[in-house]
GROMACS .gro file of C-alpha atoms in nm:
model
  229
    1MET     CA    1   1.127  12.949   3.761
    2ILE     CA    2   0.899  12.874   3.455
    3LYS     CA    3   0.821  13.116   3.182
    4ALA     CA    4   0.615  12.999   2.876
    5VAL     CA    5   0.514  13.220   2.588
    6ASN     CA    6   0.292  13.146   2.295
    7ILE     CA    7   0.283  12.756   2.349
    8GLN     CA    8   0.091  12.596   2.068
    9LYS     CA    9   0.020  12.234   1.989
   10LEU     CA   10  -0.141  12.074   1.689
   11TYR     CA   11  -0.231  11.713   1.622
   12GLY     CA   12  -0.304  11.723   1.251
   13ASP     CA   13  -0.587  11.984   1.213
   14LEU     CA   14  -0.672  11.973   1.574
   15GLN     CA   15  -0.516  12.269   1.769
   16VAL     CA   16  -0.507  12.160   2.140
   17LEU     CA   17  -0.308  12.456   2.271
   18LYS     CA   18  -0.381  12.804   2.123
   19GLY     CA   19  -0.097  13.019   2.239
   20VAL     CA   20  -0.056  12.965   2.608
   21ASP     CA   21   0.143  13.223   2.821
   22LEU     CA   22   0.219  13.172   3.183
   23VAL     CA   23   0.470  13.236   3.461
   24ILE     CA   24   0.524  13.014   3.759
   25ASN     CA   25   0.737  13.128   4.054
   26LYS     CA   26   0.985  12.929   4.263
   27GLY     CA   27   0.815  12.751   4.553
   28GLU     CA   28   0.463  12.792   4.419
   29ILE     CA   29   0.212  12.520   4.416
   30VAL     CA   30   0.002  12.581   4.101
   31THR     CA   31  -0.302  12.375   3.985
   32ILE     CA   32  -0.432  12.350   3.640
   33VAL     CA   33  -0.799  12.277   3.605
   34GLY     CA   34  -1.049  12.259   3.330
   35ALA     CA   35  -1.290  12.022   3.150
   36SER     CA   36  -1.161  11.707   2.974
   37GLY     CA   37  -1.005  11.804   2.639
   38ALA     CA   38  -0.915  12.157   2.752
   39GLY     CA   39  -0.541  12.091   2.694
   40LYS     CA   40  -0.422  12.049   3.058
   41THR     CA   41  -0.221  11.726   3.010
   42THR     CA   42  -0.080  11.839   2.684
   43LEU     CA   43   0.041  12.161   2.852
   44LEU     CA   44   0.182  11.984   3.148
   45GLN     CA   45   0.374  11.738   2.914
   46ILE     CA   46   0.532  12.039   2.722
   47LEU     CA   47   0.608  12.219   3.035
   48GLY     CA   48   0.775  11.907   3.175
   49THR     CA   49   0.983  11.861   2.852
   50LEU     CA   50   0.806  11.533   2.768
   51ASP     CA   51   0.667  11.696   2.452
   52THR     CA   52   0.741  11.990   2.238
   53PRO     CA   53   0.535  12.284   2.103
   54SER     CA   54   0.423  12.267   1.730
   55ASN     CA   55   0.556  12.620   1.705
   56LYS     CA   56   0.897  12.546   1.853
   57THR     CA   57   1.070  12.841   1.674
   58SER     CA   58   0.813  13.106   1.762
   59SER     CA   59   0.747  12.998   2.123
   60THR     CA   60   0.954  13.027   2.452
   61LEU     CA   61   0.986  12.782   2.735
   62LYS     CA   62   1.231  12.882   3.005
   63ILE     CA   63   1.299  12.679   3.320
   64ASN     CA   64   1.549  12.817   3.571
   65ASP     CA   65   1.653  13.057   3.293
   66ILE     CA   66   1.748  12.783   3.046
   67GLU     CA   67   1.569  12.794   2.719
   68ILE     CA   68   1.437  12.452   2.682
   69ASN     CA   69   1.368  12.474   2.303
   70HIS     CA   70   1.736  12.532   2.239
   71LEU     CA   71   1.862  12.210   2.399
   72SER     CA   72   1.974  11.898   2.211
   73GLU     CA   73   1.788  11.571   2.278
   74LYS     CA   74   2.079  11.456   2.492
   75ALA     CA   75   2.106  11.783   2.688
   76LEU     CA   76   1.727  11.783   2.733
   77ALA     CA   77   1.723  11.427   2.875
   78LYS     CA   78   1.991  11.523   3.122
   79PHE     CA   79   1.813  11.844   3.225
   80ARG     CA   80   1.496  11.646   3.269
   81ASN     CA   81   1.662  11.380   3.483
   82GLU     CA   82   1.841  11.640   3.706
   83HIS     CA   83   1.583  11.919   3.749
   84ILE     CA   84   1.233  11.766   3.700
   85GLY     CA   85   1.031  11.509   3.884
   86PHE     CA   86   0.705  11.341   3.760
   87ILE     CA   87   0.406  11.198   3.930
   88PHE     CA   88   0.125  11.035   3.735
   89GLN     CA   89  -0.222  10.920   3.817
   90PHE     CA   90  -0.114  10.558   3.765
   91HIS     CA   91   0.212  10.536   3.956
   92GLN     CA   92   0.397  10.374   3.671
   93LEU     CA   93   0.611  10.164   3.913
   94LEU     CA   94   0.801   9.873   3.753
   95PRO     CA   95   0.644   9.553   3.886
   96GLU     CA   96   0.959   9.347   3.894
   97PHE     CA   97   1.136   9.586   4.115
   98THR     CA   98   1.103   9.665   4.489
   99ALA     CA   99   0.988   9.993   4.627
  100LEU     CA  100   1.351  10.100   4.698
  101GLU     CA  101   1.470   9.994   4.352
  102ASN     CA  102   1.185  10.190   4.185
  103VAL     CA  103   1.270  10.488   4.379
  104CYS     CA  104   1.641  10.468   4.289
  105ILE     CA  105   1.598  10.432   3.909
  106PRO     CA  106   1.619  10.804   3.825
  107ALA     CA  107   1.937  10.832   4.054
  108PHE     CA  108   2.099  10.523   3.868
  109ILE     CA  109   2.028  10.703   3.533
  110LYS     CA  110   2.199  11.003   3.678
  111LYS     CA  111   2.504  10.780   3.749
  112THR     CA  112   2.473  10.833   4.126
  113PRO     CA  113   2.673  10.556   4.312
  114LYS     CA  114   2.442  10.280   4.424
  115ALA     CA  115   2.519  10.326   4.801
  116ASP     CA  116   2.444  10.691   4.778
  117ALA     CA  117   2.120  10.640   4.573
  118GLU     CA  118   1.998  10.375   4.818
  119LYS     CA  119   2.079  10.593   5.113
  120ARG     CA  120   1.879  10.880   4.968
  121GLY     CA  121   1.594  10.646   4.869
  122LYS     CA  122   1.561  10.508   5.220
  123GLU     CA  123   1.561  10.867   5.363
  124LEU     CA  124   1.272  10.952   5.128
  125LEU     CA  125   1.075  10.638   5.197
  126ASP     CA  126   1.120  10.695   5.569
  127PHE     CA  127   1.000  11.050   5.536
  128LEU     CA  128   0.697  10.914   5.353
  129GLY     CA  129   0.617  10.662   5.612
  130LEU     CA  130   0.731  10.358   5.413
  131SER     CA  131   1.028  10.240   5.624
  132GLU     CA  132   0.882   9.893   5.648
  133ARG     CA  133   0.817   9.871   5.271
  134TYR     CA  134   1.175   9.898   5.115
  135HIS     CA  135   1.175   9.537   4.981
  136HIS     CA  136   0.805   9.516   4.884
  137LYS     CA  137   0.705   9.498   4.529
  138PRO     CA  138   0.424   9.718   4.388
  139ASN     CA  139   0.162   9.430   4.400
  140GLU     CA  140   0.236   9.403   4.776
  141LEU     CA  141   0.153   9.767   4.849
  142SER     CA  142  -0.165   9.958   4.879
  143GLY     CA  143  -0.264  10.220   4.624
  144GLY     CA  144  -0.164  10.495   4.857
  145GLU     CA  145   0.158  10.330   4.937
  146GLN     CA  146   0.237  10.286   4.559
  147GLN     CA  147   0.170  10.647   4.500
  148ARG     CA  148   0.397  10.752   4.785
  149VAL     CA  149   0.674  10.538   4.630
  150ALA     CA  150   0.608  10.725   4.308
  151VAL     CA  151   0.645  11.059   4.506
  152ALA     CA  152   0.977  10.937   4.646
  153ARG     CA  153   1.098  10.845   4.296
  154ALA     CA  154   1.010  11.194   4.176
  155LEU     CA  155   1.216  11.349   4.455
  156ILE     CA  156   1.524  11.125   4.442
  157ASN     CA  157   1.737  11.360   4.239
  158ASN     CA  158   1.618  11.673   4.437
  159PRO     CA  159   1.443  11.830   4.137
  160ALA     CA  160   1.350  12.197   4.139
  161ILE     CA  161   1.010  12.115   3.991
  162ILE     CA  162   0.759  11.842   4.030
  163PHE     CA  163   0.499  11.796   3.753
  164ALA     CA  164   0.191  11.588   3.865
  165ASP     CA  165  -0.088  11.464   3.627
  166GLU     CA  166  -0.409  11.373   3.824
  167PRO     CA  167  -0.186  11.237   4.111
  168SER     CA  168  -0.471  11.155   4.349
  169GLY     CA  169  -0.714  11.043   4.068
  170ASN     CA  170  -0.675  10.677   4.137
  171LEU     CA  171  -0.690  10.708   4.525
  172ASP     CA  172  -0.965  10.676   4.780
  173SER     CA  173  -1.061  11.005   4.945
  174GLU     CA  174  -0.843  10.946   5.262
  175SER     CA  175  -0.528  10.853   5.058
  176ALA     CA  176  -0.599  11.145   4.832
  177ASP     CA  177  -0.624  11.400   5.126
  178ASN     CA  178  -0.302  11.260   5.267
  179LEU     CA  179  -0.129  11.297   4.933
  180HIS     CA  180  -0.251  11.657   4.896
  181LYS     CA  181  -0.113  11.743   5.247
  182LEU     CA  182   0.209  11.580   5.158
  183PHE     CA  183   0.272  11.816   4.856
  184PHE     CA  184   0.244  12.119   5.086
  185GLN     CA  185   0.473  11.954   5.346
  186LEU     CA  186   0.731  11.872   5.077
  187ARG     CA  187   0.722  12.228   4.942
  188ASP     CA  188   0.765  12.364   5.292
  189ASN     CA  189   1.047  12.118   5.374
  190PHE     CA  190   1.230  12.104   5.041
  191GLY     CA  191   1.133  12.416   4.841
  192GLN     CA  192   1.005  12.239   4.539
  193THR     CA  193   0.776  12.399   4.293
  194PHE     CA  194   0.456  12.192   4.218
  195VAL     CA  195   0.263  12.213   3.887
  196ILE     CA  196  -0.055  11.983   3.925
  197VAL     CA  197  -0.319  11.893   3.676
  198THR     CA  198  -0.627  11.797   3.865
  199HIS     CA  199  -1.005  11.746   3.861
  200ASN     CA  200  -0.999  11.735   4.240
  201GLU     CA  201  -1.168  12.055   4.348
  202GLN     CA  202  -1.023  12.049   4.705
  203LEU     CA  203  -0.663  12.020   4.584
  204ALA     CA  204  -0.721  12.285   4.317
  205ASN     CA  205  -0.848  12.536   4.577
  206LEU     CA  206  -0.570  12.456   4.833
  207ALA     CA  207  -0.301  12.562   4.575
  208ASP     CA  208  -0.129  12.900   4.584
  209ARG     CA  209  -0.283  12.962   4.236
  210LYS     CA  210  -0.539  12.785   4.025
  211LEU     CA  211  -0.501  12.820   3.647
  212VAL     CA  212  -0.826  12.764   3.452
  213MET     CA  213  -0.801  12.614   3.095
  214VAL     CA  214  -1.077  12.653   2.839
  215ASP     CA  215  -1.046  12.530   2.492
  216GLY     CA  216  -0.660  12.535   2.467
  217ARG     CA  217  -0.616  12.864   2.646
  218ILE     CA  218  -0.567  12.978   3.008
  219THR     CA  219  -0.859  13.197   3.101
  220SER     CA  220  -0.768  13.266   3.460
  221HIS     CA  221  -0.419  13.294   3.618
  222GLY     CA  222  -0.551  13.267   3.977
  223LYS     CA  223  -0.531  13.515   4.256
  224GLU     CA  224  -0.335  13.755   4.055
  225VAL     CA  225  -0.187  13.799   3.709
  226ILE     CA  226   0.186  13.798   3.718
  227ALA     CA  227   0.313  14.132   3.616
  228ASN     CA  228   0.585  13.997   3.387
  229LEU     CA  229   0.374  13.755   3.206
   0.00000   0.00000   0.00000
């Protein structure tokens, strides 16, 4: 599903990632933990194709056997839209649009017909317990509801992988627990792979594997080291 080899990232003289190698298998829920500044979010952004390694020519990033470093900007944007979903700590919903409109935006970018996109969007909102919130704008929703809308948006194009950066960091404990349970339910129902950066110890320990980052490197690959790393 994901194979990364020798991922490095420098910002000026500061080396944030120092040659990260990892493999994530299809259908896994993998968490990435570590102290602030360890490189977790930088790694997530590179794995999610939102950023590129500093050593692009001497590193490898394969997703579904596609070499990401070889894609043009246009091809990369298309790949990201069709295969990857994102959930952020701050939901990033557009305030002028309704819940349903926010959910459908990635589908509209994909050129999905409006009727089909809205049908799929309503199915997802129904699944997430938001059938009464189609036409509510973000400021009319609770924090937990806003985050569930963001989850629906991440799922609208049926992506193979969901990347989440501190997805429950802005939620109360009950809403956070519900969101964590939802990730496992989504994996079981739809087969998505989840890669989650989190400081939430409960979520980290629930995952199939917990990757520990220290000073720009992964120091532990979880319950077992993948043989073909």
